[in-house]
Coordinates of C-alpha atoms in Angstrom, one line a residue:
M12 CA 76.6 17.7 -3.9
T13 CA 75.7 18.0 -0.2
T14 CA 78.7 17.8 2.2
T15 CA 79.0 17.5 6.0
D16 CA 79.4 21.3 6.0
T17 CA 75.8 21.8 4.8
L18 CA 74.1 19.4 7.2
V19 CA 70.7 20.6 8.5
P20 CA 70.7 20.7 12.4
F21 CA 68.8 17.7 13.7
A22 CA 66.1 19.7 15.5
E23 CA 65.5 21.8 12.4
A24 CA 65.3 18.7 10.2
M25 CA 62.7 17.2 12.5
E26 CA 60.5 20.2 12.2
R27 CA 60.1 19.7 8.4
Y28 CA 60.7 15.9 7.8
E29 CA 59.5 12.6 9.2
P30 CA 62.0 9.7 9.3
V31 CA 61.3 6.1 8.7
I32 CA 64.0 3.7 9.9
G33 CA 64.7 0.0 9.5
L34 CA 67.4 -2.3 10.7
E35 CA 68.9 -5.5 9.3
T36 CA 70.9 -7.1 12.0
H37 CA 73.3 -10.0 11.4
V38 CA 74.0 -12.5 14.2
E39 CA 76.8 -15.1 14.0
L40 CA 75.5 -18.2 15.8
G41 CA 77.6 -19.8 18.4
T42 CA 77.6 -23.3 16.9
R43 CA 80.6 -25.5 17.3
T44 CA 80.9 -26.0 13.5
K45 CA 80.1 -24.0 10.4
M46 CA 76.7 -24.0 8.6
F47 CA 77.3 -26.5 5.9
C48 CA 80.6 -28.3 6.9
G49 CA 82.5 -29.5 10.0
C50 CA 85.0 -26.7 10.2
T51 CA 85.3 -25.1 13.7
T52 CA 84.1 -21.6 14.3
I53 CA 86.6 -20.4 17.0
F54 CA 87.3 -16.7 16.7
G55 CA 90.8 -15.4 16.3
A56 CA 92.5 -18.4 14.7
E57 CA 95.4 -18.0 12.2
P58 CA 94.0 -16.9 8.8
N59 CA 92.7 -19.6 6.6
T60 CA 93.3 -22.5 9.1
Q61 CA 89.6 -23.2 9.6
V62 CA 88.6 -24.1 6.0
C63 CA 87.8 -27.2 3.9
P64 CA 86.6 -28.0 0.4
V65 CA 82.9 -27.3 1.3
C66 CA 83.3 -23.8 2.8
L67 CA 85.9 -23.0 0.1
G68 CA 83.4 -24.1 -2.6
L69 CA 85.8 -26.5 -4.3
P70 CA 84.4 -28.6 -7.1
G71 CA 82.7 -31.8 -6.0
S72 CA 82.0 -30.7 -2.4
L73 CA 78.5 -30.8 -1.1
P74 CA 76.9 -28.9 1.8
V75 CA 75.1 -30.5 4.8
V76 CA 72.8 -28.4 7.0
N77 CA 73.8 -27.8 10.6
R78 CA 70.8 -28.9 12.7
V79 CA 71.9 -26.9 15.7
A80 CA 71.9 -23.7 13.6
I81 CA 68.3 -24.4 12.5
E82 CA 67.4 -24.9 16.2
Y83 CA 69.1 -21.7 17.2
T84 CA 67.3 -19.7 14.5
I85 CA 63.9 -21.1 15.5
R86 CA 64.8 -20.1 19.1
I87 CA 65.4 -16.5 18.0
G88 CA 62.2 -16.5 15.9
L89 CA 60.1 -17.7 18.7
A90 CA 61.6 -15.2 21.1
L91 CA 60.7 -12.5 18.6
N92 CA 57.1 -13.7 18.4
C93 CA 57.5 -14.9 14.8
T94 CA 55.6 -17.6 12.9
I95 CA 57.9 -20.6 12.2
A96 CA 57.7 -22.0 8.7
T97 CA 56.5 -25.6 8.4
W98 CA 58.5 -25.9 5.1
C99 CA 61.2 -23.7 3.6
R100 CA 64.2 -23.8 1.4
F101 CA 67.6 -22.4 1.0
A102 CA 68.5 -20.4 -2.1
R103 CA 71.6 -19.3 -3.9
K104 CA 72.3 -15.6 -3.8
N105 CA 74.7 -15.1 -6.7
Y106 CA 77.3 -12.3 -6.6
F107 CA 81.1 -12.0 -6.7
Y108 CA 83.2 -10.6 -4.0
P109 CA 86.7 -11.9 -3.2
D110 CA 85.5 -12.8 0.4
M111 CA 82.8 -15.1 -1.0
P112 CA 84.8 -18.2 -2.2
K113 CA 81.9 -19.9 -4.0
N114 CA 80.9 -16.8 -6.0
F115 CA 77.4 -17.3 -4.4
Q116 CA 76.1 -17.3 -0.8
I117 CA 73.7 -20.0 0.5
S118 CA 70.9 -18.0 2.0
Q119 CA 67.1 -17.8 2.2
Y120 CA 65.0 -15.6 -0.1
D121 CA 61.3 -15.9 -0.5
E122 CA 60.9 -18.7 2.0
P123 CA 62.5 -17.6 5.3
L124 CA 62.4 -19.8 8.4
C125 CA 60.7 -17.2 10.6
T126 CA 58.3 -14.4 9.7
N127 CA 56.0 -11.6 11.0
G128 CA 57.1 -11.0 14.6
W129 CA 57.8 -8.1 16.9
L130 CA 59.9 -6.8 19.7
D131 CA 58.9 -4.1 22.2
V132 CA 61.6 -1.5 22.8
P133 CA 61.5 0.9 25.8
V134 CA 62.8 4.4 25.1
G135 CA 62.4 6.7 28.0
E136 CA 58.8 6.6 29.1
R137 CA 57.6 5.2 25.8
T138 CA 57.6 1.7 24.4
F139 CA 57.9 1.3 20.6
R140 CA 56.8 -2.0 19.0
V141 CA 59.3 -2.8 16.2
G142 CA 57.8 -5.2 13.7
I143 CA 60.0 -8.1 12.5
E144 CA 59.6 -8.9 8.8
R145 CA 61.7 -12.0 8.7
V146 CA 64.5 -14.0 10.4
H147 CA 66.4 -16.1 8.0
L148 CA 69.5 -18.2 8.0
E149 CA 72.5 -18.0 5.7
E150 CA 76.3 -18.4 5.8
D151 CA 78.7 -15.6 6.6
T152 CA 81.4 -14.4 4.2
G153 CA 85.1 -14.3 4.6
K154 CA 86.9 -11.1 5.6
S155 CA 89.0 -8.9 3.4
Q156 CA 92.0 -7.0 4.8
H157 CA 93.2 -4.0 2.8
V158 CA 96.8 -3.3 3.5
G159 CA 98.3 0.2 3.0
G160 CA 96.5 3.4 2.5
A161 CA 95.0 5.7 5.1
T162 CA 91.4 4.4 5.5
G163 CA 91.7 0.6 5.7
R164 CA 89.4 0.4 2.7
I165 CA 90.2 -0.9 -0.8
H166 CA 90.6 2.5 -2.3
G167 CA 94.3 3.6 -1.8
A168 CA 95.4 0.2 -0.5
E169 CA 98.6 -1.4 -1.8
Y170 CA 97.1 -4.9 -1.8
S171 CA 94.4 -7.0 -0.2
L172 CA 94.4 -10.2 1.7
V173 CA 91.4 -12.5 2.4
D174 CA 90.8 -14.7 5.5
Y175 CA 88.2 -17.4 4.8
N176 CA 87.9 -18.7 8.4
R177 CA 84.6 -16.8 8.8
A178 CA 83.2 -18.0 5.4
G179 CA 80.5 -20.5 6.1
I180 CA 79.8 -19.6 9.8
P181 CA 76.0 -19.7 10.5
L182 CA 74.6 -16.2 10.2
V183 CA 71.1 -15.2 11.1
E184 CA 69.7 -12.0 9.5
I185 CA 66.9 -10.3 11.5
V186 CA 65.0 -7.7 9.3
T187 CA 62.6 -5.3 10.8
K188 CA 59.6 -3.8 9.1
P189 CA 59.7 -0.1 8.4
V190 CA 59.5 1.7 11.8
E191 CA 57.3 4.8 11.5
G192 CA 56.2 7.4 14.0
T193 CA 59.4 7.7 16.0
G194 CA 60.0 11.3 15.1
A195 CA 62.9 12.9 16.8
A196 CA 63.4 9.7 18.9
A197 CA 64.5 7.7 15.7
P198 CA 68.2 7.6 16.6
E199 CA 67.4 6.5 20.2
V200 CA 64.9 3.9 19.0
A201 CA 67.4 2.4 16.6
R202 CA 70.0 2.1 19.3
A203 CA 67.5 0.7 21.9
Y204 CA 66.2 -1.9 19.4
V205 CA 69.7 -3.2 18.7
T206 CA 70.5 -3.2 22.5
E207 CA 67.3 -5.1 23.3
L208 CA 67.9 -7.5 20.5
R209 CA 71.5 -8.1 21.6
D210 CA 70.3 -8.8 25.2
L211 CA 67.6 -11.2 23.9
V212 CA 70.0 -13.2 21.7
R213 CA 72.5 -13.4 24.5
A214 CA 69.8 -14.6 26.9
L215 CA 68.9 -17.3 24.4
G216 CA 72.4 -18.6 24.5
V217 CA 72.8 -18.8 20.7
S218 CA 75.5 -16.2 20.2
D219 CA 78.0 -14.2 22.2
V220 CA 76.8 -11.1 20.2
R221 CA 80.2 -9.4 20.5
M222 CA 79.9 -6.4 18.2
E223 CA 83.7 -5.7 18.5
E224 CA 84.3 -9.2 17.0
G225 CA 81.7 -8.9 14.3
S226 CA 79.3 -11.5 15.8
L227 CA 76.6 -8.8 15.9
R228 CA 76.5 -6.1 13.3
S229 CA 73.7 -3.9 11.9
D230 CA 72.8 -2.3 8.6
V231 CA 70.9 0.9 9.3
N232 CA 68.2 2.1 6.8
V233 CA 67.0 5.7 6.9
S234 CA 64.6 7.6 4.7
L235 CA 63.0 11.1 5.1
A236 CA 59.8 12.6 3.7
P237 CA 58.2 16.0 4.2
R238 CA 55.9 16.0 7.2
G239 CA 52.3 15.3 6.1
S240 CA 53.3 14.1 2.6
G241 CA 51.8 10.6 3.1
Y242 CA 54.7 8.8 1.4
W243 CA 58.1 7.4 2.3
G244 CA 61.3 8.9 0.9
K245 CA 64.2 7.0 -0.7
R246 CA 66.2 5.1 1.8
T247 CA 69.9 4.6 2.3
E248 CA 71.5 1.6 3.9
T249 CA 74.5 2.2 6.1
K250 CA 76.4 -1.1 6.2
N251 CA 78.0 -3.0 9.1
V252 CA 77.7 -0.6 11.9
N253 CA 79.5 -2.3 14.8
S254 CA 78.6 -0.5 18.0
L255 CA 75.4 0.6 19.7
R256 CA 76.6 4.2 19.9
S257 CA 77.4 4.1 16.2
V258 CA 73.9 2.9 15.3
E259 CA 72.4 6.0 17.0
R260 CA 75.0 8.3 15.4
A261 CA 74.4 6.8 11.9
V262 CA 70.7 7.5 12.0
R263 CA 71.2 11.0 13.3
F264 CA 73.8 11.8 10.6
E265 CA 71.7 10.4 7.8
I266 CA 68.7 12.5 8.9
E267 CA 70.8 15.6 8.9
R268 CA 72.4 14.8 5.6
Q269 CA 69.2 13.8 3.8
A270 CA 67.4 16.9 5.1
A271 CA 70.2 19.0 3.5
V272 CA 69.8 17.1 0.2
L273 CA 66.1 17.6 0.1
D274 CA 66.3 21.2 1.1
A275 CA 68.7 21.8 -1.8
G276 CA 66.0 20.4 -4.2
E277 CA 68.1 17.3 -4.9
R278 CA 66.9 13.7 -4.5
V279 CA 68.3 11.1 -2.1
I280 CA 70.0 8.3 -3.9
Q281 CA 69.1 4.7 -2.9
E282 CA 72.5 3.3 -2.0
T283 CA 74.7 1.6 0.6
R284 CA 76.9 3.9 2.7
H285 CA 79.9 3.4 5.0
F286 CA 79.9 4.7 8.6
H287 CA 83.1 6.3 9.9
E288 CA 83.6 5.9 13.6
D289 CA 86.1 8.7 13.9
T290 CA 83.9 11.4 12.5
G291 CA 80.4 9.9 13.0
T292 CA 79.7 10.5 9.3
T293 CA 78.6 8.3 6.4
T294 CA 80.0 8.3 2.8
S295 CA 78.6 6.8 -0.4
G296 CA 79.4 3.1 -1.1
R297 CA 77.5 1.8 -4.1
S298 CA 74.1 1.8 -5.6
K299 CA 71.8 -0.7 -3.9
E300 CA 71.2 -3.9 -5.7
E301 CA 67.6 -5.2 -6.1
A302 CA 66.7 -8.8 -5.6
Q303 CA 66.8 -9.6 -9.3
D304 CA 70.4 -8.6 -9.4
Y305 CA 71.3 -11.5 -7.2
R306 CA 69.6 -14.1 -9.5
Y307 CA 68.2 -16.1 -6.6
F308 CA 67.2 -19.7 -7.3
P309 CA 66.6 -22.7 -5.0
E310 CA 69.8 -24.3 -3.7
P311 CA 70.0 -27.6 -5.7
D312 CA 72.3 -29.3 -3.3
L313 CA 70.1 -29.0 -0.2
V314 CA 66.7 -30.6 0.7
P315 CA 64.0 -28.3 2.1
V316 CA 63.8 -27.7 5.8
A317 CA 60.5 -28.8 7.5
P318 CA 60.7 -28.4 11.3
P319 CA 58.3 -30.8 13.0
A320 CA 55.7 -29.1 15.1
D321 CA 56.6 -31.1 18.2
W322 CA 60.2 -30.1 17.9
V323 CA 59.2 -26.4 17.6
A324 CA 57.0 -26.9 20.7
Q325 CA 59.9 -28.3 22.6
I326 CA 62.1 -25.4 21.7
R327 CA 59.4 -22.9 22.7
A328 CA 59.0 -24.6 26.1
A329 CA 62.7 -24.3 26.8
L330 CA 62.9 -20.6 26.1
P331 CA 64.5 -18.6 29.0
E332 CA 62.8 -15.7 30.7
A333 CA 62.7 -12.6 28.3
P334 CA 65.2 -9.9 29.2
T335 CA 62.4 -7.3 29.7
A336 CA 60.5 -9.5 32.2
R337 CA 63.8 -10.5 33.9
R338 CA 64.8 -6.9 34.4
A339 CA 61.4 -6.0 35.8
R340 CA 61.6 -9.0 38.2
L341 CA 65.1 -8.2 39.4
Q342 CA 64.4 -4.5 39.8
A343 CA 61.5 -5.4 42.1
E344 CA 63.5 -8.0 44.0
W345 CA 66.4 -5.6 44.5
G346 CA 64.3 -2.6 45.3
L347 CA 66.0 -0.4 42.6
R348 CA 64.8 2.8 41.1
D349 CA 64.5 3.0 37.3
A350 CA 67.7 5.1 37.0
E351 CA 69.6 2.6 39.0
M352 CA 68.4 -0.3 36.9
T353 CA 69.3 1.6 33.7
A354 CA 72.8 2.3 35.1
L355 CA 73.3 -1.4 35.6
S356 CA 72.1 -2.3 32.1
N357 CA 74.2 0.5 30.5
A358 CA 77.3 -0.7 32.3
G359 CA 76.8 -4.3 31.1
A360 CA 76.7 -5.3 34.8
L361 CA 73.2 -6.7 35.1
D362 CA 74.1 -10.4 34.6
L363 CA 77.3 -10.0 36.7
V364 CA 75.4 -8.5 39.6
A365 CA 72.7 -11.2 39.3
E366 CA 75.3 -13.9 39.5
T367 CA 77.0 -12.2 42.4
V368 CA 73.7 -12.0 44.3
A369 CA 73.0 -15.7 43.5
A370 CA 76.5 -16.5 45.0
G371 CA 75.3 -14.9 48.3
A372 CA 76.0 -11.2 48.2
P373 CA 73.4 -8.6 49.1
P374 CA 72.3 -6.7 45.9
S375 CA 73.6 -3.4 47.3
D376 CA 77.1 -4.9 47.8
A377 CA 77.1 -6.6 44.4
R378 CA 76.1 -3.3 42.7
K379 CA 78.7 -1.4 44.8
W380 CA 81.7 -3.5 43.7
W381 CA 80.7 -4.0 40.1
L382 CA 79.7 -0.4 39.3
G383 CA 82.5 1.1 41.5
E384 CA 85.9 -0.5 41.8
L385 CA 85.5 -3.1 39.1
A386 CA 83.9 -0.7 36.5
R387 CA 86.9 1.7 37.0
R388 CA 89.4 -1.1 36.6
A389 CA 87.7 -2.3 33.4
N390 CA 87.6 1.2 32.0
D391 CA 91.3 1.7 32.8
A392 CA 92.2 -1.6 31.1
G393 CA 89.9 -1.0 28.1
L394 CA 87.9 -4.1 28.9
E395 CA 84.3 -5.1 29.2
L396 CA 83.3 -5.8 32.8
A397 CA 82.7 -9.5 32.0
D398 CA 86.2 -9.8 30.6
L399 CA 87.9 -9.0 34.0
A400 CA 89.7 -11.8 35.6
I401 CA 87.4 -12.1 38.6
T402 CA 84.2 -14.1 38.9
P403 CA 80.9 -13.1 40.5
A404 CA 81.5 -15.8 43.1
Q405 CA 84.8 -14.2 44.0
V406 CA 83.2 -10.8 44.2
A407 CA 80.5 -12.2 46.5
R408 CA 83.3 -13.7 48.7
V409 CA 85.0 -10.3 49.0
A410 CA 81.6 -8.7 50.0
E411 CA 81.2 -11.5 52.6
L412 CA 84.7 -10.9 54.0
V413 CA 83.9 -7.2 54.4
S414 CA 80.5 -7.7 56.0
S415 CA 82.0 -10.2 58.5
G416 CA 84.7 -7.7 59.5
V417 CA 87.7 -9.7 58.1
L418 CA 88.3 -6.9 55.6
N419 CA 87.6 -3.2 55.4
D420 CA 86.9 -1.5 52.1
R421 CA 90.5 -0.5 51.6
L422 CA 91.8 -4.0 52.2
A423 CA 89.1 -5.3 50.0
R424 CA 90.3 -3.2 47.1
D425 CA 93.8 -4.7 47.6
V426 CA 92.3 -8.2 47.5
I427 CA 90.5 -7.4 44.3
D428 CA 93.7 -6.1 42.7
A429 CA 95.5 -9.2 43.7
V430 CA 92.7 -11.5 42.3
L431 CA 92.8 -9.6 39.0
A432 CA 96.6 -10.0 38.9
G433 CA 96.1 -13.8 39.2
E434 CA 97.4 -14.3 42.7
G435 CA 94.5 -16.6 43.7
T436 CA 91.1 -16.6 45.3
P437 CA 90.2 -13.8 47.8
D438 CA 90.9 -16.2 50.7
E439 CA 94.2 -17.2 49.3
V440 CA 95.2 -13.5 48.8
V441 CA 94.2 -12.6 52.4
A442 CA 96.2 -15.5 53.8
A443 CA 99.3 -14.9 51.6
R444 CA 99.4 -11.1 52.1
G445 CA 98.2 -11.0 55.7
L446 CA 95.5 -8.5 54.7
A447 CA 92.9 -9.3 57.4
V448 CA 91.7 -6.5 59.6
V449 CA 93.4 -6.2 63.0
S450 CA 90.9 -7.6 65.4
D451 CA 93.2 -7.8 68.5
E452 CA 91.5 -5.3 70.9
G453 CA 94.7 -4.9 72.9
A454 CA 96.8 -4.1 69.8
L455 CA 94.2 -1.5 68.7
I456 CA 94.1 0.1 72.1
A457 CA 97.9 0.3 72.1
A458 CA 97.8 2.0 68.7
V459 CA 95.1 4.4 69.9
D460 CA 97.1 5.3 73.0
E461 CA 100.2 6.0 70.9
A462 CA 98.3 8.2 68.6
I463 CA 96.8 10.2 71.5
A464 CA 100.2 10.6 73.0
A465 CA 101.7 11.8 69.7
H466 CA 98.9 14.4 69.1
P467 CA 98.1 16.0 72.6
D468 CA 96.6 19.1 71.0
I469 CA 94.0 17.1 69.0
A470 CA 93.3 14.9 72.0
A471 CA 92.6 17.9 74.1
R472 CA 90.0 19.2 71.6
V473 CA 88.3 15.8 71.6
R474 CA 88.2 15.8 75.4
E475 CA 86.4 19.2 75.2
G476 CA 83.6 17.4 73.4
K477 CA 84.7 18.1 69.8
G478 CA 84.3 14.6 68.4
A479 CA 84.7 15.7 64.8
A480 CA 88.3 16.6 65.6
A481 CA 89.1 12.9 66.0
G482 CA 89.8 12.4 62.3
P483 CA 93.6 12.9 62.5
L484 CA 93.8 10.5 65.3
V485 CA 91.9 7.9 63.4
G486 CA 94.2 8.4 60.4
A487 CA 97.2 8.0 62.6
V488 CA 96.0 4.6 63.9
M489 CA 95.1 3.5 60.4
R490 CA 98.6 4.3 59.2
A491 CA 100.1 2.6 62.2
T492 CA 98.2 -0.6 61.4
G493 CA 98.8 -0.4 57.7
G494 CA 95.2 0.3 57.0
K495 CA 94.2 -3.0 58.6
A496 CA 92.0 -1.6 61.4
D497 CA 88.3 -1.0 61.3
A498 CA 88.0 2.8 61.1
A499 CA 84.6 2.9 62.9
R500 CA 86.0 0.8 65.7
V501 CA 89.1 2.9 66.0
R502 CA 87.0 6.1 66.2
Q503 CA 84.9 4.6 69.0
L504 CA 88.0 3.5 70.9
I505 CA 89.4 7.0 70.7
L506 CA 86.2 8.6 71.9
D507 CA 86.0 6.1 74.8
R508 CA 89.7 6.7 75.8
L509 CA 89.2 10.5 75.8
S510 CA 85.7 10.7 77.4

């Protein structure tokens, strides 16, 4: 049996094998109620408080389709260049897990709502077109919690609990076609695809796509075959990978592991696998079921879905600008280099900067505050930028106060800290703390004269024409004014007084 100690180095594996990848991405839709009942979908409620006879599958209960979920799924399908079915049905996918209260899942099988699309994915200087096999709609399962043990999994646990709040939430599954020809870029392509898909779904306004909360999660399929063999190898499916970085790591590890298996003359087993965030490795889960194992049949309690052509046309007309086109437009408008735009996207700051610019800030100022001070504060607090307790409009106001001379950068940082602490708006903080820059020329001149008198040796050097020596005098004035003076103005006053 191959272990992590016998992995083939990635570069070496790529010399002998060709990978084929595929991704099955699940997106919880942001509808107000569940897929087939009226239970609310708010995240984080007390366990088993958002359930009813329908989503618990109690006898005599009947499902009713959520129309908004159908609309959201069509919106995703159109954005992915899919064909929208004129008639399709839900099916019962029969299996038993404790987190599936009905012992079956209402899903779609051979008649999905959206088929045969594509998404272009930029990776470095190349663009890969990832084919979309299908986009179908189903209901999510509940969530098991295994208590005790070291791994958080069922093996070794003392007991298990089940929270059914998530059971029945509308869940869209987006399945790619096999992605060939990526070569050594396969891990990056997988990550870039999920990133682009997340940005697209967020732009559509159909989900918050928070991977840390499970509203976006991916199953990663990888197979290897000898270069030039002309066939695909057996694939593995790494389940529920819940971060962009982990998607890339899972692909890389599976390539290295499968290469070692093939080098040893063994065969890759088609199975599901678990990804471990702490080690970046995968371990065997269970053999992969085939479709017949689920005993699909049409859901008898639901009528077919037949979206009218004019309704689909209305949804298409209302689609927002695609993220790729929007990034290109904003990059041109803001005059950014490719690397600068990539930094914005990677930091999750693009939308925040755009909203700050829309609120009146220059793009350079918006980028400066979000990628500098605010990114550092978010990192220190373990938060996403968007979760900070400051709005783009407030950041734009801070930038305006600096550009107008009311604040300098140091005072602006104090204002930002106070806003984050809940002390009010930037203007309220400035007024309450008296943080405005000292603009009284007489007061500044007095502080300059005091600094000159206190440091005669430095003043003498400045009088001799050594302007660079004025730094300590500037610092003395800034300390005397509590950092509330404009440093550039202070420096000019010093040079004027000593000329």
